[in-house]
Amino acid sequence: MGLLLSLQGAIGQGILWGIMALGIYMTFRILDIADLTVDGSFATGGAICAISIVADIHPIIAILLATLGGGVAGLITGFLHTKCKMPAILAGILTQLALYSINLRIMTKSNIPLLQSPTLFKDLAKFINVPTAWITIIIGLICCVIVTAGVYWFLGTEMGSALRATGNNENMVRANGVNTDTTKLIGLMLSNALVALSGALVTQQQGVADVKMGTGAIVIGLASIVIGEVIFGKKAGFKLRLTSIIVGSIIYRIIVAIVLQLGLNTDDLKLLTAFIVAVALTVPIMLDRQKQVAMYKKLTGKEFDQNA
């Protein structure tokens, strides 16, 4: 029974964090940028959401404000990268570093509890008499469907197509008259807006916002993306690829829940996450290499020389 309850909670958490993974996918796969802002913008979303709720702002409005705050964080990173000509990874690190102090300024302390404040999850629980884990799953699924559909629609527009093309071949896009600085700015803003949205939902679900809640978010997001790609394959349709990210996030959370039930020390969670990402990145490469070796042997009738 304990394992079942743990898995239900893991599924709910996986769905909420899956929105964050979608945001990371926007930069990591589509723009081909390693944006480290997300560790800070995730906490920014939680901080803005928490302080808004404490100020008696409706939870849904608080989520929208948090999403806007994440977009501003992405704008800062984009400005440093495109206008100040900093490498994207350095721009993200600087923004993430600055956001730690900004988040403390927003909350005025290291954490804000919401145990006595209304949240989206508490409001729904008043109308539906189901366990808390199911409330999380229901709200998470609704938000995921809306966000995934919105991202799919946007990336199919002219601007979205230009954004995707920028990640594939920036020089060619620029040669066709597209301002790649603008597409990068929009991509980074949208990415961090989704990350902050996820942070706001997680804050309301957990009932607390903490300045360190985004630590390691980039690795968790990458784990979700890679796990989804391993299961569905990189050549899956774009709609399925977006869905696979949410599925990958759920699977990651389930793996963590099972391992914790088996007695893993919580201090080793970061090590487990790093191991999962390393394995998920290595397995597809090894499988592709085995296929290439088998194809070579089939075509030539000779064994493949590893040292050649």
PDB file of C-alpha atoms in Angstrom:
ATOM      1  CA  MET A   1       0.000   0.000   0.000  1.00  0.00           C
ATOM      2  CA  GLY A   2       2.875   2.340   0.835  1.00  0.00           C
ATOM      3  CA  LEU A   3       4.449   1.675  -2.555  1.00  0.00           C
ATOM      4  CA  LEU A   4       1.119   2.269  -4.330  1.00  0.00           C
ATOM      5  CA  LEU A   5       0.619   5.626  -2.622  1.00  0.00           C
ATOM      6  CA  SER A   6       4.212   6.525  -3.403  1.00  0.00           C
ATOM      7  CA  LEU A   7       3.711   5.709  -7.088  1.00  0.00           C
ATOM      8  CA  GLN A   8       0.537   7.810  -7.234  1.00  0.00           C
ATOM      9  CA  GLY A   9       2.427  10.742  -5.787  1.00  0.00           C
ATOM     10  CA  ALA A  10       5.312  10.125  -8.205  1.00  0.00           C
ATOM     11  CA  ILE A  11       2.968  10.228 -11.200  1.00  0.00           C
ATOM     12  CA  GLY A  12       1.492  13.540 -10.042  1.00  0.00           C
ATOM     13  CA  GLN A  13       4.914  15.030  -9.431  1.00  0.00           C
ATOM     14  CA  GLY A  14       6.142  13.713 -12.780  1.00  0.00           C
ATOM     15  CA  ILE A  15       3.319  15.459 -14.619  1.00  0.00           C
ATOM     16  CA  LEU A  16       3.931  18.803 -12.881  1.00  0.00           C
ATOM     17  CA  TRP A  17       7.697  18.633 -13.423  1.00  0.00           C
ATOM     18  CA  GLY A  18       7.065  17.484 -16.994  1.00  0.00           C
ATOM     19  CA  ILE A  19       6.018  21.044 -17.871  1.00  0.00           C
ATOM     20  CA  MET A  20       9.446  22.169 -16.701  1.00  0.00           C
ATOM     21  CA  ALA A  21      11.027  19.507 -18.925  1.00  0.00           C
ATOM     22  CA  LEU A  22       9.031  20.874 -21.871  1.00  0.00           C
ATOM     23  CA  GLY A  23      10.573  24.263 -21.208  1.00  0.00           C
ATOM     24  CA  ILE A  24      14.070  22.788 -21.165  1.00  0.00           C
ATOM     25  CA  TYR A  25      13.280  20.929 -24.401  1.00  0.00           C
ATOM     26  CA  MET A  26      12.631  24.292 -26.072  1.00  0.00           C
ATOM     27  CA  THR A  27      16.245  25.343 -25.591  1.00  0.00           C
ATOM     28  CA  PHE A  28      18.121  22.051 -25.331  1.00  0.00           C
ATOM     29  CA  ARG A  29      16.674  20.333 -28.403  1.00  0.00           C
ATOM     30  CA  ILE A  30      14.946  23.012 -30.479  1.00  0.00           C
ATOM     31  CA  LEU A  31      17.356  25.969 -30.074  1.00  0.00           C
ATOM     32  CA  ASP A  32      20.365  23.734 -29.364  1.00  0.00           C
ATOM     33  CA  ILE A  33      21.292  25.914 -26.372  1.00  0.00           C
ATOM     34  CA  ALA A  34      22.345  24.717 -22.924  1.00  0.00           C
ATOM     35  CA  ASP A  35      20.364  27.185 -20.801  1.00  0.00           C
ATOM     36  CA  LEU A  36      21.205  26.967 -17.104  1.00  0.00           C
ATOM     37  CA  THR A  37      18.767  29.737 -16.178  1.00  0.00           C
ATOM     38  CA  VAL A  38      16.118  27.156 -15.351  1.00  0.00           C
ATOM     39  CA  ASP A  39      17.492  26.341 -11.895  1.00  0.00           C
ATOM     40  CA  GLY A  40      16.772  29.950 -10.964  1.00  0.00           C
ATOM     41  CA  SER A  41      13.588  30.578 -12.976  1.00  0.00           C
ATOM     42  CA  PHE A  42      11.923  27.487 -11.481  1.00  0.00           C
ATOM     43  CA  ALA A  43      12.380  28.974  -8.007  1.00  0.00           C
ATOM     44  CA  THR A  44      11.330  32.380  -9.336  1.00  0.00           C
ATOM     45  CA  GLY A  45       8.017  30.915 -10.449  1.00  0.00           C
ATOM     46  CA  GLY A  46       7.509  29.397  -7.005  1.00  0.00           C
ATOM     47  CA  ALA A  47       8.495  32.624  -5.230  1.00  0.00           C
ATOM     48  CA  ILE A  48       6.180  34.876  -7.266  1.00  0.00           C
ATOM     49  CA  CYS A  49       3.322  32.396  -6.935  1.00  0.00           C
ATOM     50  CA  ALA A  50       3.742  32.082  -3.157  1.00  0.00           C
ATOM     51  CA  ILE A  51       4.031  35.814  -2.452  1.00  0.00           C
ATOM     52  CA  SER A  52       1.024  36.487  -4.697  1.00  0.00           C
ATOM     53  CA  ILE A  53      -1.142  33.940  -2.884  1.00  0.00           C
ATOM     54  CA  VAL A  54      -0.097  35.325   0.502  1.00  0.00           C
ATOM     55  CA  ALA A  55      -1.203  38.751  -0.823  1.00  0.00           C
ATOM     56  CA  ASP A  56      -4.703  37.272  -1.451  1.00  0.00           C
ATOM     57  CA  ILE A  57      -4.322  37.011  -5.217  1.00  0.00           C
ATOM     58  CA  HIS A  58      -6.266  34.148  -6.806  1.00  0.00           C
ATOM     59  CA  PRO A  59      -4.091  31.018  -7.326  1.00  0.00           C
ATOM     60  CA  ILE A  60      -4.683  31.018 -11.096  1.00  0.00           C
ATOM     61  CA  ILE A  61      -3.645  34.682 -11.385  1.00  0.00           C
ATOM     62  CA  ALA A  62      -0.616  33.854  -9.217  1.00  0.00           C
ATOM     63  CA  ILE A  63       0.378  31.137 -11.706  1.00  0.00           C
ATOM     64  CA  LEU A  64       0.078  33.573 -14.609  1.00  0.00           C
ATOM     65  CA  LEU A  65       2.213  36.143 -12.781  1.00  0.00           C
ATOM     66  CA  ALA A  66       4.800  33.453 -12.076  1.00  0.00           C
ATOM     67  CA  THR A  67       4.836  32.475 -15.755  1.00  0.00           C
ATOM     68  CA  LEU A  68       5.389  36.119 -16.704  1.00  0.00           C
ATOM     69  CA  GLY A  69       8.261  36.342 -14.205  1.00  0.00           C
ATOM     70  CA  GLY A  70       9.910  33.321 -15.789  1.00  0.00           C
ATOM     71  CA  GLY A  71       9.585  34.949 -19.196  1.00  0.00           C
ATOM     72  CA  VAL A  72      11.411  38.035 -17.885  1.00  0.00           C
ATOM     73  CA  ALA A  73      14.214  35.807 -16.560  1.00  0.00           C
ATOM     74  CA  GLY A  74      14.519  34.236 -20.018  1.00  0.00           C
ATOM     75  CA  LEU A  75      14.564  37.728 -21.557  1.00  0.00           C
ATOM     76  CA  ILE A  76      17.563  38.676 -19.383  1.00  0.00           C
ATOM     77  CA  THR A  77      19.458  35.555 -20.446  1.00  0.00           C
ATOM     78  CA  GLY A  78      18.542  36.202 -24.065  1.00  0.00           C
ATOM     79  CA  PHE A  79      19.703  39.819 -23.830  1.00  0.00           C
ATOM     80  CA  LEU A  80      23.073  38.790 -22.377  1.00  0.00           C
ATOM     81  CA  HIS A  81      23.484  36.140 -25.079  1.00  0.00           C
ATOM     82  CA  THR A  82      22.283  38.037 -28.156  1.00  0.00           C
ATOM     83  CA  LYS A  83      23.111  41.673 -27.394  1.00  0.00           C
ATOM     84  CA  CYS A  84      26.087  41.337 -25.046  1.00  0.00           C
ATOM     85  CA  LYS A  85      27.420  38.434 -27.146  1.00  0.00           C
ATOM     86  CA  MET A  86      28.027  36.174 -24.163  1.00  0.00           C
ATOM     87  CA  PRO A  87      28.082  32.395 -24.691  1.00  0.00           C
ATOM     88  CA  ALA A  88      24.622  31.017 -23.915  1.00  0.00           C
ATOM     89  CA  ILE A  89      25.867  28.804 -21.099  1.00  0.00           C
ATOM     90  CA  LEU A  90      27.623  31.745 -19.385  1.00  0.00           C
ATOM     91  CA  ALA A  91      24.579  34.003 -19.813  1.00  0.00           C
ATOM     92  CA  GLY A  92      22.425  31.341 -18.173  1.00  0.00           C
ATOM     93  CA  ILE A  93      24.833  30.905 -15.283  1.00  0.00           C
ATOM     94  CA  LEU A  94      24.933  34.660 -14.610  1.00  0.00           C
ATOM     95  CA  THR A  95      21.140  34.964 -14.688  1.00  0.00           C
ATOM     96  CA  GLN A  96      20.743  31.906 -12.471  1.00  0.00           C
ATOM     97  CA  LEU A  97      23.208  33.396  -9.979  1.00  0.00           C
ATOM     98  CA  ALA A  98      21.386  36.729  -9.953  1.00  0.00           C
ATOM     99  CA  LEU A  99      17.988  35.047  -9.564  1.00  0.00           C
ATOM    100  CA  TYR A 100      19.013  33.533  -6.228  1.00  0.00           C
ATOM    101  CA  SER A 101      19.251  37.008  -4.699  1.00  0.00           C
ATOM    102  CA  ILE A 102      16.190  38.218  -6.610  1.00  0.00           C
ATOM    103  CA  ASN A 103      14.125  35.295  -5.318  1.00  0.00           C
ATOM    104  CA  LEU A 104      15.199  36.111  -1.765  1.00  0.00           C
ATOM    105  CA  ARG A 105      14.135  39.706  -2.357  1.00  0.00           C
ATOM    106  CA  ILE A 106      10.758  38.557  -3.674  1.00  0.00           C
ATOM    107  CA  MET A 107      10.053  36.273  -0.706  1.00  0.00           C
ATOM    108  CA  THR A 108      11.958  38.390   1.885  1.00  0.00           C
ATOM    109  CA  LYS A 109      13.033  35.067   3.460  1.00  0.00           C
ATOM    110  CA  SER A 110      14.272  31.661   2.398  1.00  0.00           C
ATOM    111  CA  ASN A 111      10.834  29.995   2.233  1.00  0.00           C
ATOM    112  CA  ILE A 112       7.140  30.813   2.372  1.00  0.00           C
ATOM    113  CA  PRO A 113       4.651  28.178   3.631  1.00  0.00           C
ATOM    114  CA  LEU A 114       1.166  28.084   2.095  1.00  0.00           C
ATOM    115  CA  LEU A 115      -0.435  25.677   4.570  1.00  0.00           C
ATOM    116  CA  GLN A 116      -3.043  28.236   5.620  1.00  0.00           C
ATOM    117  CA  SER A 117      -3.475  29.812   2.178  1.00  0.00           C
ATOM    118  CA  PRO A 118      -5.814  28.772  -0.648  1.00  0.00           C
ATOM    119  CA  THR A 119      -4.270  26.979  -3.610  1.00  0.00           C
ATOM    120  CA  LEU A 120      -5.577  25.508  -6.840  1.00  0.00           C
ATOM    121  CA  PHE A 121      -5.232  22.015  -5.387  1.00  0.00           C
ATOM    122  CA  LYS A 122      -7.111  22.847  -2.171  1.00  0.00           C
ATOM    123  CA  ASP A 123      -9.886  24.565  -4.122  1.00  0.00           C
ATOM    124  CA  LEU A 124     -10.404  21.515  -6.336  1.00  0.00           C
ATOM    125  CA  ALA A 125     -10.327  19.203  -3.303  1.00  0.00           C
ATOM    126  CA  LYS A 126     -13.381  21.045  -1.946  1.00  0.00           C
ATOM    127  CA  PHE A 127     -15.414  19.975  -5.000  1.00  0.00           C
ATOM    128  CA  ILE A 128     -13.961  16.496  -5.607  1.00  0.00           C
ATOM    129  CA  ASN A 129     -13.698  14.024  -2.760  1.00  0.00           C
ATOM    130  CA  VAL A 130     -10.665  12.051  -3.937  1.00  0.00           C
ATOM    131  CA  PRO A 131      -7.178  11.462  -2.481  1.00  0.00           C
ATOM    132  CA  THR A 132      -4.649  14.303  -2.747  1.00  0.00           C
ATOM    133  CA  ALA A 133      -2.521  12.349  -5.235  1.00  0.00           C
ATOM    134  CA  TRP A 134      -5.445  12.190  -7.657  1.00  0.00           C
ATOM    135  CA  ILE A 135      -6.046  15.935  -7.306  1.00  0.00           C
ATOM    136  CA  THR A 136      -2.418  16.490  -8.349  1.00  0.00           C
ATOM    137  CA  ILE A 137      -2.787  14.129 -11.315  1.00  0.00           C
ATOM    138  CA  ILE A 138      -6.033  15.760 -12.493  1.00  0.00           C
ATOM    139  CA  ILE A 139      -4.705  19.329 -12.338  1.00  0.00           C
ATOM    140  CA  GLY A 140      -1.369  18.246 -13.776  1.00  0.00           C
ATOM    141  CA  LEU A 141      -2.987  16.516 -16.751  1.00  0.00           C
ATOM    142  CA  ILE A 142      -5.199  19.525 -17.494  1.00  0.00           C
ATOM    143  CA  CYS A 143      -2.212  21.883 -17.398  1.00  0.00           C
ATOM    144  CA  CYS A 144      -0.060  19.504 -19.458  1.00  0.00           C
ATOM    145  CA  VAL A 145      -2.676  19.161 -22.183  1.00  0.00           C
ATOM    146  CA  ILE A 146      -3.093  22.945 -22.403  1.00  0.00           C
ATOM    147  CA  VAL A 147       0.659  23.620 -22.388  1.00  0.00           C
ATOM    148  CA  THR A 148       1.551  20.822 -24.820  1.00  0.00           C
ATOM    149  CA  ALA A 149      -1.193  21.883 -27.239  1.00  0.00           C
ATOM    150  CA  GLY A 150      -0.066  25.507 -26.967  1.00  0.00           C
ATOM    151  CA  VAL A 151       3.589  24.651 -27.619  1.00  0.00           C
ATOM    152  CA  TYR A 152       2.637  22.390 -30.550  1.00  0.00           C
ATOM    153  CA  TRP A 153       0.514  25.157 -32.061  1.00  0.00           C
ATOM    154  CA  PHE A 154       3.147  27.861 -31.569  1.00  0.00           C
ATOM    155  CA  LEU A 155       5.962  25.798 -33.099  1.00  0.00           C
ATOM    156  CA  GLY A 156       3.762  25.293 -36.145  1.00  0.00           C
ATOM    157  CA  THR A 157       3.391  29.043 -36.734  1.00  0.00           C
ATOM    158  CA  GLU A 158       5.737  31.125 -38.873  1.00  0.00           C
ATOM    159  CA  MET A 159       7.627  32.376 -35.824  1.00  0.00           C
ATOM    160  CA  GLY A 160       7.746  28.882 -34.324  1.00  0.00           C
ATOM    161  CA  SER A 161       9.096  27.463 -37.581  1.00  0.00           C
ATOM    162  CA  ALA A 162      11.776  30.165 -37.631  1.00  0.00           C
ATOM    163  CA  LEU A 163      12.676  29.259 -34.059  1.00  0.00           C
ATOM    164  CA  ARG A 164      13.044  25.581 -34.948  1.00  0.00           C
ATOM    165  CA  ALA A 165      15.062  26.453 -38.042  1.00  0.00           C
ATOM    166  CA  THR A 166      17.391  28.632 -35.952  1.00  0.00           C
ATOM    167  CA  GLY A 167      18.311  25.618 -33.872  1.00  0.00           C
ATOM    168  CA  ASN A 168      18.897  23.483 -36.965  1.00  0.00           C
ATOM    169  CA  ASN A 169      20.986  25.890 -39.034  1.00  0.00           C
ATOM    170  CA  GLU A 170      21.372  29.437 -37.723  1.00  0.00           C
ATOM    171  CA  ASN A 171      23.489  30.659 -40.654  1.00  0.00           C
ATOM    172  CA  MET A 172      20.970  29.485 -43.234  1.00  0.00           C
ATOM    173  CA  VAL A 173      18.093  31.120 -41.348  1.00  0.00           C
ATOM    174  CA  ARG A 174      20.014  34.389 -41.125  1.00  0.00           C
ATOM    175  CA  ALA A 175      20.750  34.216 -44.853  1.00  0.00           C
ATOM    176  CA  ASN A 176      17.006  34.047 -45.479  1.00  0.00           C
ATOM    177  CA  GLY A 177      16.446  37.338 -43.692  1.00  0.00           C
ATOM    178  CA  VAL A 178      15.324  36.055 -40.278  1.00  0.00           C
ATOM    179  CA  ASN A 179      16.622  37.883 -37.210  1.00  0.00           C
ATOM    180  CA  THR A 180      18.022  34.972 -35.201  1.00  0.00           C
ATOM    181  CA  ASP A 181      18.561  37.183 -32.153  1.00  0.00           C
ATOM    182  CA  THR A 182      14.796  37.662 -31.986  1.00  0.00           C
ATOM    183  CA  THR A 183      14.045  33.972 -32.334  1.00  0.00           C
ATOM    184  CA  LYS A 184      16.551  33.145 -29.597  1.00  0.00           C
ATOM    185  CA  LEU A 185      15.015  35.751 -27.294  1.00  0.00           C
ATOM    186  CA  ILE A 186      11.536  34.361 -27.873  1.00  0.00           C
ATOM    187  CA  GLY A 187      12.727  30.786 -27.370  1.00  0.00           C
ATOM    188  CA  LEU A 188      14.500  31.579 -24.098  1.00  0.00           C
ATOM    189  CA  MET A 189      11.522  33.579 -22.816  1.00  0.00           C
ATOM    190  CA  LEU A 190       9.061  30.819 -23.674  1.00  0.00           C
ATOM    191  CA  SER A 191      11.325  28.157 -22.181  1.00  0.00           C
ATOM    192  CA  ASN A 192      11.753  29.902 -18.838  1.00  0.00           C
ATOM    193  CA  ALA A 193       8.080  30.891 -18.746  1.00  0.00           C
ATOM    194  CA  LEU A 194       7.168  27.191 -18.886  1.00  0.00           C
ATOM    195  CA  VAL A 195       9.778  26.399 -16.231  1.00  0.00           C
ATOM    196  CA  ALA A 196       8.361  29.096 -13.937  1.00  0.00           C
ATOM    197  CA  LEU A 197       4.833  27.802 -14.601  1.00  0.00           C
ATOM    198  CA  SER A 198       5.947  24.378 -13.425  1.00  0.00           C
ATOM    199  CA  GLY A 199       7.582  25.951 -10.368  1.00  0.00           C
ATOM    200  CA  ALA A 200       4.338  27.722  -9.486  1.00  0.00           C
ATOM    201  CA  LEU A 201       2.308  24.500  -9.773  1.00  0.00           C
ATOM    202  CA  VAL A 202       4.832  22.543  -7.685  1.00  0.00           C
ATOM    203  CA  THR A 203       4.762  25.291  -5.043  1.00  0.00           C
ATOM    204  CA  GLN A 204       0.984  25.159  -4.765  1.00  0.00           C
ATOM    205  CA  GLN A 205       0.985  21.377  -4.697  1.00  0.00           C
ATOM    206  CA  GLN A 206       3.673  21.127  -2.002  1.00  0.00           C
ATOM    207  CA  GLY A 207       2.346  24.077  -0.022  1.00  0.00           C
ATOM    208  CA  VAL A 208       5.699  25.846   0.245  1.00  0.00           C
ATOM    209  CA  ALA A 209       8.087  27.922  -1.852  1.00  0.00           C
ATOM    210  CA  ASP A 210      11.794  27.625  -1.145  1.00  0.00           C
ATOM    211  CA  VAL A 211      14.669  29.600  -2.616  1.00  0.00           C
ATOM    212  CA  LYS A 212      16.561  26.349  -3.318  1.00  0.00           C
ATOM    213  CA  MET A 213      13.641  24.434  -4.846  1.00  0.00           C
ATOM    214  CA  GLY A 214      15.083  24.762  -8.356  1.00  0.00           C
ATOM    215  CA  THR A 215      18.475  23.259  -7.541  1.00  0.00           C
ATOM    216  CA  GLY A 216      19.188  20.468 -10.034  1.00  0.00           C
ATOM    217  CA  ALA A 217      16.110  21.243 -12.155  1.00  0.00           C
ATOM    218  CA  ILE A 218      18.193  21.268 -15.350  1.00  0.00           C
ATOM    219  CA  VAL A 219      19.432  17.713 -14.708  1.00  0.00           C
ATOM    220  CA  ILE A 220      15.928  16.454 -13.870  1.00  0.00           C
ATOM    221  CA  GLY A 221      14.598  18.038 -17.053  1.00  0.00           C
ATOM    222  CA  LEU A 222      17.361  16.506 -19.159  1.00  0.00           C
ATOM    223  CA  ALA A 223      16.691  13.121 -17.554  1.00  0.00           C
ATOM    224  CA  SER A 224      13.005  13.394 -18.530  1.00  0.00           C
ATOM    225  CA  ILE A 225      13.856  14.362 -22.113  1.00  0.00           C
ATOM    226  CA  VAL A 226      16.427  11.614 -22.574  1.00  0.00           C
ATOM    227  CA  ILE A 227      14.241   8.898 -21.004  1.00  0.00           C
ATOM    228  CA  GLY A 228      11.363   9.913 -23.269  1.00  0.00           C
ATOM    229  CA  GLU A 229      13.619   9.783 -26.341  1.00  0.00           C
ATOM    230  CA  VAL A 230      14.954   6.357 -25.374  1.00  0.00           C
ATOM    231  CA  ILE A 231      11.419   4.965 -25.087  1.00  0.00           C
ATOM    232  CA  PHE A 232       9.806   6.638 -28.110  1.00  0.00           C
ATOM    233  CA  GLY A 233      12.882   7.254 -30.254  1.00  0.00           C
ATOM    234  CA  LYS A 234      14.269  10.511 -31.615  1.00  0.00           C
ATOM    235  CA  LYS A 235      12.545   9.979 -34.966  1.00  0.00           C
ATOM    236  CA  ALA A 236       9.038  10.017 -33.496  1.00  0.00           C
ATOM    237  CA  GLY A 237       6.545  12.604 -34.762  1.00  0.00           C
ATOM    238  CA  PHE A 238       6.755  16.033 -33.169  1.00  0.00           C
ATOM    239  CA  LYS A 239       3.451  15.656 -31.313  1.00  0.00           C
ATOM    240  CA  LEU A 240       4.558  12.304 -29.902  1.00  0.00           C
ATOM    241  CA  ARG A 241       7.953  13.784 -29.043  1.00  0.00           C
ATOM    242  CA  LEU A 242       6.352  16.458 -26.865  1.00  0.00           C
ATOM    243  CA  THR A 243       4.224  13.819 -25.176  1.00  0.00           C
ATOM    244  CA  SER A 244       7.274  11.634 -24.600  1.00  0.00           C
ATOM    245  CA  ILE A 245       8.823  14.358 -22.444  1.00  0.00           C
ATOM    246  CA  ILE A 246       5.909  14.218 -20.004  1.00  0.00           C
ATOM    247  CA  VAL A 247       6.063  10.408 -20.026  1.00  0.00           C
ATOM    248  CA  GLY A 248       9.815  10.547 -19.417  1.00  0.00           C
ATOM    249  CA  SER A 249       9.272  12.864 -16.434  1.00  0.00           C
ATOM    250  CA  ILE A 250       6.713  10.461 -14.960  1.00  0.00           C
ATOM    251  CA  ILE A 251       9.019   7.467 -15.457  1.00  0.00           C
ATOM    252  CA  TYR A 252      11.889   9.351 -13.817  1.00  0.00           C
ATOM    253  CA  ARG A 253       9.746  10.120 -10.773  1.00  0.00           C
ATOM    254  CA  ILE A 254       8.532   6.516 -10.586  1.00  0.00           C
ATOM    255  CA  ILE A 255      12.132   5.261 -10.654  1.00  0.00           C
ATOM    256  CA  VAL A 256      13.044   7.654  -7.840  1.00  0.00           C
ATOM    257  CA  ALA A 257       9.980   6.627  -5.792  1.00  0.00           C
ATOM    258  CA  ILE A 258      10.747   2.910  -6.155  1.00  0.00           C
ATOM    259  CA  VAL A 259      14.406   3.359  -5.259  1.00  0.00           C
ATOM    260  CA  LEU A 260      13.470   5.412  -2.191  1.00  0.00           C
ATOM    261  CA  GLN A 261      11.027   2.698  -1.141  1.00  0.00           C
ATOM    262  CA  LEU A 262      13.894   0.232  -1.383  1.00  0.00           C
ATOM    263  CA  GLY A 263      15.791   2.251   1.195  1.00  0.00           C
ATOM    264  CA  LEU A 264      17.989   4.668  -0.760  1.00  0.00           C
ATOM    265  CA  ASN A 265      19.300   7.555   1.327  1.00  0.00           C
ATOM    266  CA  THR A 266      17.727  10.820   0.141  1.00  0.00           C
ATOM    267  CA  ASP A 267      21.196  12.380   0.184  1.00  0.00           C
ATOM    268  CA  ASP A 268      22.037  10.147  -2.804  1.00  0.00           C
ATOM    269  CA  LEU A 269      19.187  11.392  -5.029  1.00  0.00           C
ATOM    270  CA  LYS A 270      21.439  13.710  -7.041  1.00  0.00           C
ATOM    271  CA  LEU A 271      23.842  10.822  -7.628  1.00  0.00           C
ATOM    272  CA  LEU A 272      20.925   8.639  -8.772  1.00  0.00           C
ATOM    273  CA  THR A 273      19.730  11.362 -11.153  1.00  0.00           C
ATOM    274  CA  ALA A 274      23.200  11.729 -12.670  1.00  0.00           C
ATOM    275  CA  PHE A 275      23.406   7.951 -13.093  1.00  0.00           C
ATOM    276  CA  ILE A 276      19.993   7.793 -14.806  1.00  0.00           C
ATOM    277  CA  VAL A 277      20.949  10.558 -17.251  1.00  0.00           C
ATOM    278  CA  ALA A 278      24.319   8.929 -17.993  1.00  0.00           C
ATOM    279  CA  VAL A 279      22.710   5.552 -18.686  1.00  0.00           C
ATOM    280  CA  ALA A 280      19.892   7.063 -20.773  1.00  0.00           C
ATOM    281  CA  LEU A 281      22.428   8.962 -22.905  1.00  0.00           C
ATOM    282  CA  THR A 282      24.783   5.999 -23.312  1.00  0.00           C
ATOM    283  CA  VAL A 283      22.289   3.225 -24.149  1.00  0.00           C
ATOM    284  CA  PRO A 284      21.003   4.721 -27.466  1.00  0.00           C
ATOM    285  CA  ILE A 285      24.587   5.302 -28.665  1.00  0.00           C
ATOM    286  CA  MET A 286      25.559   1.704 -27.883  1.00  0.00           C
ATOM    287  CA  LEU A 287      22.438   0.351 -29.584  1.00  0.00           C
ATOM    288  CA  ASP A 288      23.095   2.445 -32.707  1.00  0.00           C
ATOM    289  CA  ARG A 289      26.685   1.225 -32.800  1.00  0.00           C
ATOM    290  CA  GLN A 290      25.537  -2.404 -32.555  1.00  0.00           C
ATOM    291  CA  LYS A 291      23.144  -1.821 -35.462  1.00  0.00           C
ATOM    292  CA  GLN A 292      25.929  -0.308 -37.540  1.00  0.00           C
ATOM    293  CA  VAL A 293      28.239  -3.236 -36.770  1.00  0.00           C
ATOM    294  CA  ALA A 294      25.494  -5.736 -37.687  1.00  0.00           C
ATOM    295  CA  MET A 295      24.755  -3.871 -40.939  1.00  0.00           C
ATOM    296  CA  TYR A 296      28.465  -3.783 -41.825  1.00  0.00           C
ATOM    297  CA  LYS A 297      28.784  -7.527 -41.237  1.00  0.00           C
ATOM    298  CA  LYS A 298      25.658  -8.206 -43.296  1.00  0.00           C
ATOM    299  CA  LEU A 299      26.851  -6.138 -46.251  1.00  0.00           C
ATOM    300  CA  THR A 300      30.522  -7.193 -46.259  1.00  0.00           C
ATOM    301  CA  GLY A 301      30.444 -10.576 -44.562  1.00  0.00           C
ATOM    302  CA  LYS A 302      33.374  -9.440 -42.414  1.00  0.00           C
ATOM    303  CA  GLU A 303      33.722  -8.630 -38.760  1.00  0.00           C
ATOM    304  CA  PHE A 304      33.894  -4.945 -37.968  1.00  0.00           C
ATOM    305  CA  ASP A 305      37.386  -3.841 -36.909  1.00  0.00           C
ATOM    306  CA  GLN A 306      36.974  -1.757 -33.750  1.00  0.00           C
ATOM    307  CA  ASN A 307      40.435  -0.254 -34.220  1.00  0.00           C
ATOM    308  CA  ALA A 308      39.931   0.764 -37.822  1.00  0.00           C
TER     309      ALA A 308
END
